[in-house]
């Protein structure tokens, strides 16, 4: 118990909690429409592109966020367009994109600085990666995502459920899709350094998937995703501190446990 | 434009880029009309539908919407998509989303909209399903939910894209009965793209048949007497 209390006396842990909870919350909210629209792979692709961009920025000595945020936003638009235009080949295209970005990132690093701890922490995440600037940026981002979600809640639902109908009633569907892409890109760039490029997309996908097993209305799925995101991140980070585990992996395992629990519950409910 | 005309197509040429699929199409849709659009795949049925909905600009010619239609909007029932099959949403959430059109922003639905949604659900016999999850409903029930949403969006014209595809025969008959009720009792004009010739010819007042090289537009009787119609005439 005293270990738990002591945990909150370290500023880096507090920063990790603040950034992690906010990023998880954003990722989970954005994840509901993304998963329902079958765009889950976009999150994964974006995180790898984000890794490539960060690696290049580090190698060239540029500010990592200032370089990678615009790159990832542009790629997000591109991937979204690709998913809309070619439903058959989009998963292959995204896979090609993310593998290539990863490969270029690794090549650039090994040619210049070598695989430093910096790069390793981008791959698998690090609890120490958060500084004051990240905290401020994550607060700003999450406020923006929350505000947009509240403000456009009904419209996000309508566009997610049925694009053709929404288009026919005069809604600007492309605008909502672009908004979704930009916010997802920002969330992934911010969360990646703590969670790791390999694991960040789980923050987007798991809460929505778990909630879909448990609840039947869109509103309940959204609320439950938000709650799950906060709870699982807190559990993961605490476990990571207590048992010296890598934080990204611990959070993903927390999400996996929640998902398996939900799966068992829904199976049990079906049998009744 | 005449008083009861909702939508008028004038010398339309439709298609993608410069490739025309339908040329010199002229027709009117009046209030209370029931028009079935038929034709082979790729003949231009969906292109026609998209143009009516305002999602595609005609290459030439124009589509004139009456003031009444512009005010009330078009109620669209699209084909179901794969991702809707396991979508977690209640019937009520889906029906209400019909009220979100291009008109301004809002946080909640008004009391008038809530009661209108209840009325439409009652009319279509799905009121007791309002709290149920969409993915657990039968195909016929899902179509009723989407129809109720279309009614929330518009009160003058319903546009349906192959609505009976994937329904079992009983559910399809149910849907035709519902549409007949809306058309006759509520005076809502119906425009339906369909492959279900037998039933469509029994229900429709007007037929638009789009062929590879030419199109036919007329009343159902005229269609059955025409060259194209006579080929289908035997099936009635």
XYZ file of C-alpha atoms in Angstrom:
508
model
C 0.000 0.000 0.000
C 2.772 2.375 0.948
C 4.452 1.457 -2.326
C 1.324 2.585 -4.115
C 1.203 5.883 -2.288
C 4.903 6.426 -2.790
C 4.362 6.004 -6.503
C 2.518 9.295 -6.659
C 5.399 11.236 -5.164
C 7.479 10.848 -8.324
C 6.833 13.652 -10.799
C 7.579 11.423 -13.811
C 4.892 8.968 -12.702
C 2.392 11.774 -12.275
C 3.236 13.037 -15.762
C 2.871 9.537 -17.165
C -0.504 9.193 -15.484
C -1.740 12.539 -16.778
C -0.601 12.017 -20.364
C -1.521 8.328 -20.439
C -5.046 8.761 -19.138
C -5.769 11.641 -21.496
C -4.313 9.909 -24.541
C -6.113 6.657 -23.674
C -9.375 8.544 -23.355
C -8.968 10.208 -26.762
C -7.857 6.984 -28.415
C -10.838 5.096 -26.992
C -13.382 7.719 -28.093
C -11.937 7.904 -31.606
C -11.638 4.135 -31.617
C -15.386 3.533 -31.491
C -16.130 5.014 -34.930
C -12.826 3.736 -36.338
C -13.492 0.139 -35.314
C -17.122 0.282 -36.430
C -16.122 1.684 -39.813
C -13.556 -1.125 -40.194
C -10.665 1.349 -40.042
C -8.826 -0.374 -37.179
C -5.731 -0.992 -39.280
C -5.300 2.721 -39.931
C -4.243 3.246 -36.315
C -1.652 0.540 -36.636
C -0.340 1.921 -39.928
C -0.127 5.421 -38.503
C 1.902 4.345 -35.497
C 4.527 2.752 -37.724
C 4.670 5.795 -39.936
C 5.003 7.868 -36.797
C 7.969 5.720 -35.760
C 9.629 6.230 -39.127
C 9.097 9.971 -38.924
C 10.476 10.168 -35.376
C 13.528 8.129 -36.319
C 14.273 10.465 -39.226
C 13.739 13.519 -37.037
C 16.144 12.185 -34.377
C 18.741 11.281 -37.001
C 18.590 14.736 -38.564
C 18.429 16.518 -35.234
C 15.000 18.043 -35.845
C 12.355 18.531 -33.183
C 10.623 15.123 -33.120
C 7.007 16.231 -32.650
C 7.164 19.237 -34.959
C 8.347 16.940 -37.757
C 6.269 13.844 -37.167
C 2.869 15.440 -36.477
C 2.459 16.944 -39.966
C 3.874 13.810 -41.638
C 1.463 11.518 -39.803
C -1.525 13.791 -40.505
C -0.754 13.738 -44.235
C -0.410 9.944 -44.185
C -3.675 9.681 -42.231
C -5.527 11.501 -45.011
C -3.869 9.270 -47.549
C -4.741 6.026 -45.762
C -8.334 7.151 -45.276
C -8.694 7.953 -48.960
C -7.181 4.582 -49.810
C -9.622 2.740 -47.536
C -12.549 4.508 -49.186
C -11.438 4.018 -52.745
C -10.283 0.414 -52.716
C -12.092 -1.684 -50.134
C -10.503 -4.865 -51.504
C -6.858 -3.909 -51.363
C -6.805 -1.421 -48.506
C -5.550 -3.780 -45.798
C -2.678 -4.924 -47.990
C -1.888 -1.319 -48.880
C -1.809 -0.273 -45.230
C 0.413 -3.225 -44.356
C 2.861 -2.253 -47.109
C 2.834 1.331 -45.902
C 3.533 0.525 -42.258
C 6.231 -2.038 -42.940
C 8.005 0.356 -45.294
C 7.851 3.248 -42.845
C 9.215 0.999 -40.101
C 12.020 -0.267 -42.334
C 13.046 3.216 -43.454
C 13.017 4.365 -39.834
C 15.289 1.511 -38.774
C 17.674 1.995 -41.716
C 18.009 5.730 -41.095
C 18.753 5.170 -37.417
C 21.293 2.417 -37.913
C 23.094 4.495 -40.556
C 23.333 7.551 -38.312
C 23.082 7.232 -34.546
C 22.692 3.472 -34.264
C 19.904 1.860 -32.250
C 20.020 4.108 -29.209
C 17.742 3.869 -26.189
C 15.748 6.687 -27.739
C 14.746 4.559 -30.702
C 14.102 1.477 -28.593
C 11.756 3.498 -26.437
C 9.862 4.604 -29.541
C 9.381 0.979 -30.474
C 8.242 -0.376 -27.130
C 7.468 2.712 -25.106
C 8.940 4.229 -22.016
C 7.467 5.648 -18.887
C 10.230 8.248 -18.786
C 9.442 9.683 -22.180
C 6.991 12.326 -20.994
C 8.203 15.875 -20.339
C 6.320 19.046 -19.444
C 5.665 19.949 -23.077
C 4.031 16.579 -23.693
C 1.746 17.076 -20.720
C 0.581 20.452 -21.997
C 0.140 19.126 -25.540
C -1.839 16.103 -24.374
C -4.123 18.224 -22.244
C -4.812 20.517 -25.197
C -5.367 17.599 -27.560
C -7.652 15.673 -25.275
C -9.736 18.741 -24.569
C -10.124 19.210 -28.311
C -11.120 15.584 -28.862
C -13.573 15.616 -25.960
C -15.151 18.878 -27.101
C -15.506 17.662 -30.683
C -16.954 14.384 -29.552
C -19.558 16.024 -27.340
C -20.417 18.654 -29.908
C -20.713 16.310 -32.884
C -21.841 13.205 -31.005
C -25.087 12.655 -32.943
C -23.444 13.416 -36.249
C -20.530 11.102 -35.585
C -23.085 8.404 -34.825
C -25.045 9.081 -38.020
C -21.964 9.124 -40.251
C -20.507 6.026 -38.609
C -23.724 4.068 -38.941
C -24.578 5.007 -42.487
C -22.421 7.153 -44.741
C -24.716 6.963 -47.780
C -27.758 8.095 -45.831
C -25.848 10.934 -44.188
C -24.485 12.052 -47.530
C -27.979 12.002 -49.041
C -29.358 14.182 -46.261
C -26.705 16.769 -46.988
C -24.140 16.105 -44.287
C -20.504 16.758 -45.085
C -19.304 13.191 -44.572
C -15.787 13.830 -45.872
C -15.299 16.579 -43.326
C -16.124 14.201 -40.464
C -13.847 11.504 -41.844
C -10.988 13.980 -42.190
C -11.556 15.240 -38.670
C -11.407 11.676 -37.424
C -8.157 11.093 -39.327
C -6.445 14.229 -38.002
C -7.418 13.597 -34.393
C -6.363 9.950 -34.617
C -3.004 10.970 -36.070
C -2.403 13.462 -33.238
C -3.417 10.966 -30.564
C -1.093 8.325 -31.953
C 1.937 10.601 -32.234
C 1.472 11.768 -28.661
C 0.802 8.364 -27.147
C 3.410 6.493 -29.125
C 6.441 7.401 -27.077
C 4.909 6.088 -23.887
C 3.096 3.078 -25.350
C 5.511 2.261 -28.161
C 4.871 2.157 -31.899
C 4.136 -1.543 -31.703
C 1.448 -1.239 -29.054
C -0.269 2.146 -29.372
C -2.975 0.975 -31.772
C -4.351 -1.282 -29.049
C -5.470 1.852 -27.198
C -7.678 2.621 -30.189
C -9.027 -0.853 -30.829
C -9.402 -2.666 -27.494
C -11.835 -0.406 -25.581
C -14.317 -0.317 -28.484
C -14.088 -4.064 -29.073
C -14.561 -4.872 -25.399
C -17.503 -2.476 -25.061
C -19.187 -3.863 -28.157
C -19.312 -7.262 -26.450
C -21.026 -5.796 -23.409
C -23.426 -3.104 -24.592
C -26.160 -2.722 -27.151
C -26.493 1.014 -27.641
C -23.994 3.365 -29.233
C -24.086 5.705 -26.258
C -23.308 2.894 -23.810
C -20.456 1.661 -26.018
C -18.911 5.139 -26.124
C -19.202 5.689 -22.370
C -17.901 2.225 -21.544
C -14.934 2.672 -23.885
C -13.993 5.882 -22.108
C -14.226 4.271 -18.669
C -12.335 1.145 -19.777
C -9.553 3.237 -21.286
C -8.957 5.084 -18.024
C -9.247 2.002 -15.809
C -7.024 -0.254 -17.928
C -4.353 2.387 -18.334
C -4.239 3.045 -14.592
C -4.030 -0.674 -13.835
C -1.321 -1.164 -16.449
C 0.796 1.741 -15.277
C 0.483 0.719 -11.622
C 1.490 -2.843 -12.441
C 4.377 -1.524 -14.500
C 5.602 0.498 -11.511
C 5.114 -2.236 -8.895
C 6.713 -5.068 -10.864
C 9.077 -3.031 -13.080
C 7.313 -4.047 -16.304
C 7.411 -2.135 -19.593
C 4.444 0.205 -19.422
C 3.071 -0.283 -22.949
C 2.940 -4.048 -22.670
C 1.391 -3.890 -19.196
C -1.414 -1.612 -20.427
C -2.119 -3.837 -23.434
C -2.316 -6.919 -21.209
C -4.769 -5.052 -18.948
C -6.897 -4.335 -22.027
C -6.619 -7.930 -23.170
C -7.828 -9.170 -19.761
C -10.807 -6.827 -19.913
C -11.625 -8.048 -23.408
C -11.454 -11.724 -22.430
C -13.627 -11.013 -19.396
C -16.199 -9.264 -21.600
C -16.107 -12.125 -24.080
C -16.789 -14.645 -21.305
C -19.606 -12.473 -19.923
C -21.318 -12.136 -23.289
C -21.032 -15.890 -23.903
C -22.537 -16.534 -20.487
C -25.377 -14.120 -21.190
C -26.119 -15.829 -24.487
C -26.394 -19.216 -22.842
C -29.056 -17.998 -20.391
C -43.578 23.751 -62.795
C -46.963 22.226 -62.023
C -48.278 22.377 -58.492
C -47.976 18.731 -57.504
C -44.669 17.944 -59.210
C -41.971 17.242 -56.640
C -39.028 16.653 -58.890
C -38.514 17.177 -62.595
C -35.710 15.761 -64.741
C -35.166 17.751 -67.907
C -33.161 16.294 -70.781
C -30.716 14.587 -68.434
C -27.531 12.963 -69.574
C -26.044 10.929 -66.745
C -22.793 9.075 -66.349
C -19.248 9.254 -65.080
C -16.655 11.579 -66.464
C -17.520 11.861 -70.136
C -19.052 8.419 -70.485
C -22.825 8.769 -70.718
C -24.966 5.917 -69.426
C -28.374 7.517 -69.882
C -29.123 10.223 -72.404
C -31.932 12.778 -72.850
C -33.967 11.531 -69.912
C -37.054 13.585 -69.134
C -39.552 12.673 -66.437
C -41.557 14.113 -63.557
C -42.156 12.688 -60.118
C -45.443 13.963 -58.734
C -46.581 13.779 -55.130
C -48.243 10.419 -54.502
C -46.347 8.816 -57.386
C -44.892 5.295 -57.212
C -41.999 4.888 -59.622
C -39.973 1.724 -60.048
C -36.574 1.931 -61.715
C -35.411 -1.265 -63.365
C -32.630 -2.369 -65.627
C -29.624 -4.604 -65.812
C -26.612 -4.129 -63.580
C -24.381 -1.372 -64.851
C -27.136 0.186 -66.940
C -27.176 3.373 -64.900
C -29.765 2.738 -62.189
C -27.486 3.758 -59.335
C -26.225 6.705 -61.353
C -29.813 7.868 -61.741
C -30.400 7.377 -58.022
C -27.284 9.319 -57.049
C -28.283 12.161 -59.325
C -31.773 12.316 -57.812
C -30.216 12.441 -54.338
C -27.944 15.252 -55.440
C -24.729 13.267 -54.937
C -23.766 13.327 -58.595
C -23.986 16.178 -61.053
C -25.628 15.358 -64.392
C -23.362 15.720 -67.434
C -26.086 17.708 -69.177
C -29.630 18.728 -68.398
C -31.055 19.568 -65.014
C -32.945 18.157 -62.054
C -35.428 20.643 -60.649
C -36.619 20.151 -57.088
C -39.870 21.829 -56.075
C -39.882 24.175 -53.082
C -41.961 21.651 -51.149
C -39.352 18.956 -51.721
C -36.479 21.243 -50.896
C -38.172 22.012 -47.597
C -39.020 18.452 -46.652
C -35.958 16.687 -48.016
C -35.614 13.229 -49.510
C -35.941 10.139 -47.331
C -33.301 7.686 -48.491
C -33.143 3.971 -47.752
C -29.703 2.825 -48.897
C -28.560 -0.738 -49.351
C -27.332 -2.244 -46.119
C -23.600 -2.400 -45.607
C -21.583 -5.196 -44.056
C -20.492 -3.136 -41.064
C -24.093 -2.388 -40.077
C -24.745 -6.042 -39.370
C -22.952 -5.965 -36.014
C -23.400 -2.290 -35.195
C -24.168 -1.626 -31.536
C -27.038 0.862 -31.639
C -30.605 0.845 -30.427
C -33.545 1.204 -32.797
C -34.384 4.553 -31.233
C -30.861 5.919 -31.748
C -30.983 5.006 -35.420
C -34.481 6.326 -36.103
C -33.714 9.643 -34.415
C -30.580 10.139 -36.491
C -32.913 10.762 -39.440
C -33.477 14.263 -38.077
C -29.840 15.269 -38.495
C -29.735 16.962 -41.814
C -27.702 19.903 -42.969
C -29.814 22.136 -40.724
C -27.568 23.672 -38.059
C -25.925 22.121 -35.021
C -27.589 20.760 -31.950
C -26.743 18.764 -28.861
C -30.047 16.990 -28.327
C -33.238 16.150 -30.161
C -36.290 18.329 -29.507
C -39.474 17.044 -27.880
C -41.294 17.454 -31.194
C -38.676 15.283 -32.927
C -38.917 12.636 -30.224
C -42.668 12.399 -30.565
C -42.470 12.389 -34.379
C -39.966 9.510 -34.174
C -42.358 7.608 -31.876
C -45.173 8.200 -34.338
C -43.155 6.883 -37.286
C -42.043 3.827 -35.310
C -45.662 3.185 -34.330
C -46.804 3.472 -37.927
C -44.234 0.893 -39.005
C -44.969 -1.429 -36.095
C -41.550 -1.217 -34.454
C -42.424 0.912 -31.428
C -41.945 -1.982 -29.019
C -38.491 -2.626 -30.531
C -37.205 0.880 -29.750
C -34.835 -0.222 -26.986
C -33.594 -3.295 -28.843
C -30.217 -3.561 -30.500
C -30.213 -3.205 -34.284
C -27.906 -6.182 -34.886
C -30.341 -8.574 -33.167
C -33.285 -7.765 -35.433
C -34.424 -9.764 -38.452
C -33.777 -8.411 -41.951
C -37.368 -7.246 -42.312
C -37.302 -5.470 -38.963
C -34.019 -3.765 -39.860
C -35.577 -2.440 -43.067
C -38.479 -1.027 -41.040
C -36.020 0.753 -38.765
C -34.263 2.310 -41.747
C -37.641 3.211 -43.236
C -38.650 4.957 -40.003
C -35.375 6.886 -40.125
C -36.107 7.895 -43.732
C -39.546 9.135 -42.648
C -37.894 11.269 -39.979
C -35.707 12.801 -42.673
C -38.460 13.517 -45.196
C -42.206 13.613 -45.563
C -42.756 13.900 -49.325
C -40.466 11.515 -51.172
C -38.906 8.166 -50.281
C -36.038 6.835 -52.365
C -35.250 3.128 -51.906
C -32.261 1.256 -53.289
C -33.132 -2.427 -53.816
C -34.999 -2.643 -50.510
C -36.069 -6.304 -50.751
C -32.633 -7.704 -51.563
C -31.781 -10.244 -48.878
C -35.291 -10.351 -47.417
C -37.264 -13.592 -47.318
C -40.490 -13.571 -49.421
C -42.781 -12.939 -46.454
C -40.700 -9.997 -45.219
C -40.564 -8.634 -48.768
C -44.376 -8.749 -49.050
C -44.562 -7.007 -45.689
C -42.332 -4.239 -46.944
C -44.402 -3.781 -50.119
C -47.535 -3.569 -47.984
C -45.957 -0.926 -45.781
C -44.844 1.089 -48.795
C -48.328 0.834 -50.320
C -49.781 2.156 -47.074
C -47.344 5.084 -46.967
C -47.983 5.804 -50.631
C -51.777 5.595 -50.606
C -52.717 6.749 -47.116
C -49.947 9.235 -46.400
C -49.483 10.413 -49.972
C -45.706 9.917 -49.900
C -44.134 9.523 -53.327
C -42.018 6.368 -53.684
C -39.043 5.911 -55.987
C -37.627 2.409 -55.869
C -34.716 0.816 -57.665
C -35.394 -2.908 -57.817
C -34.659 -6.247 -59.462
C -37.887 -7.752 -58.153
C -39.894 -7.321 -61.389
C -43.064 -9.228 -60.522
C -43.808 -7.366 -57.349
C -42.571 -4.044 -58.635
C -44.903 -4.168 -61.641
C -47.806 -5.037 -59.347
C -47.098 -2.038 -57.101
C -45.772 0.712 -59.339
C -47.720 3.451 -61.057
C -44.816 4.419 -63.293
C -41.828 2.480 -64.608
C -38.432 3.683 -65.704
C -36.561 0.922 -67.490
C -32.948 1.686 -68.316
C -31.454 -0.520 -71.012
C -28.011 -0.643 -72.569
C -28.922 1.636 -75.444
C -32.212 3.270 -74.583
C -34.566 3.922 -71.751
C -38.330 3.664 -71.345
C -40.498 5.784 -69.094
C -44.277 5.500 -68.770
C -47.105 4.111 -66.728
C -46.962 0.454 -65.756
C -49.618 -0.383 -68.382
C -47.651 1.412 -71.093
C -44.534 -0.432 -70.019
C -46.210 -3.835 -70.218
C -47.436 -2.986 -73.718
C -44.000 -1.800 -74.889
C -41.377 -3.942 -76.610
C -39.246 -4.260 -73.485
C -42.301 -4.717 -71.319
C -43.717 -7.517 -73.387
C -40.619 -9.564 -72.655
C -41.468 -9.275 -68.967
C -45.217 -9.323 -69.549
C -45.444 -13.069 -69.314
C -44.144 -13.164 -65.793
C -46.988 -11.146 -64.339
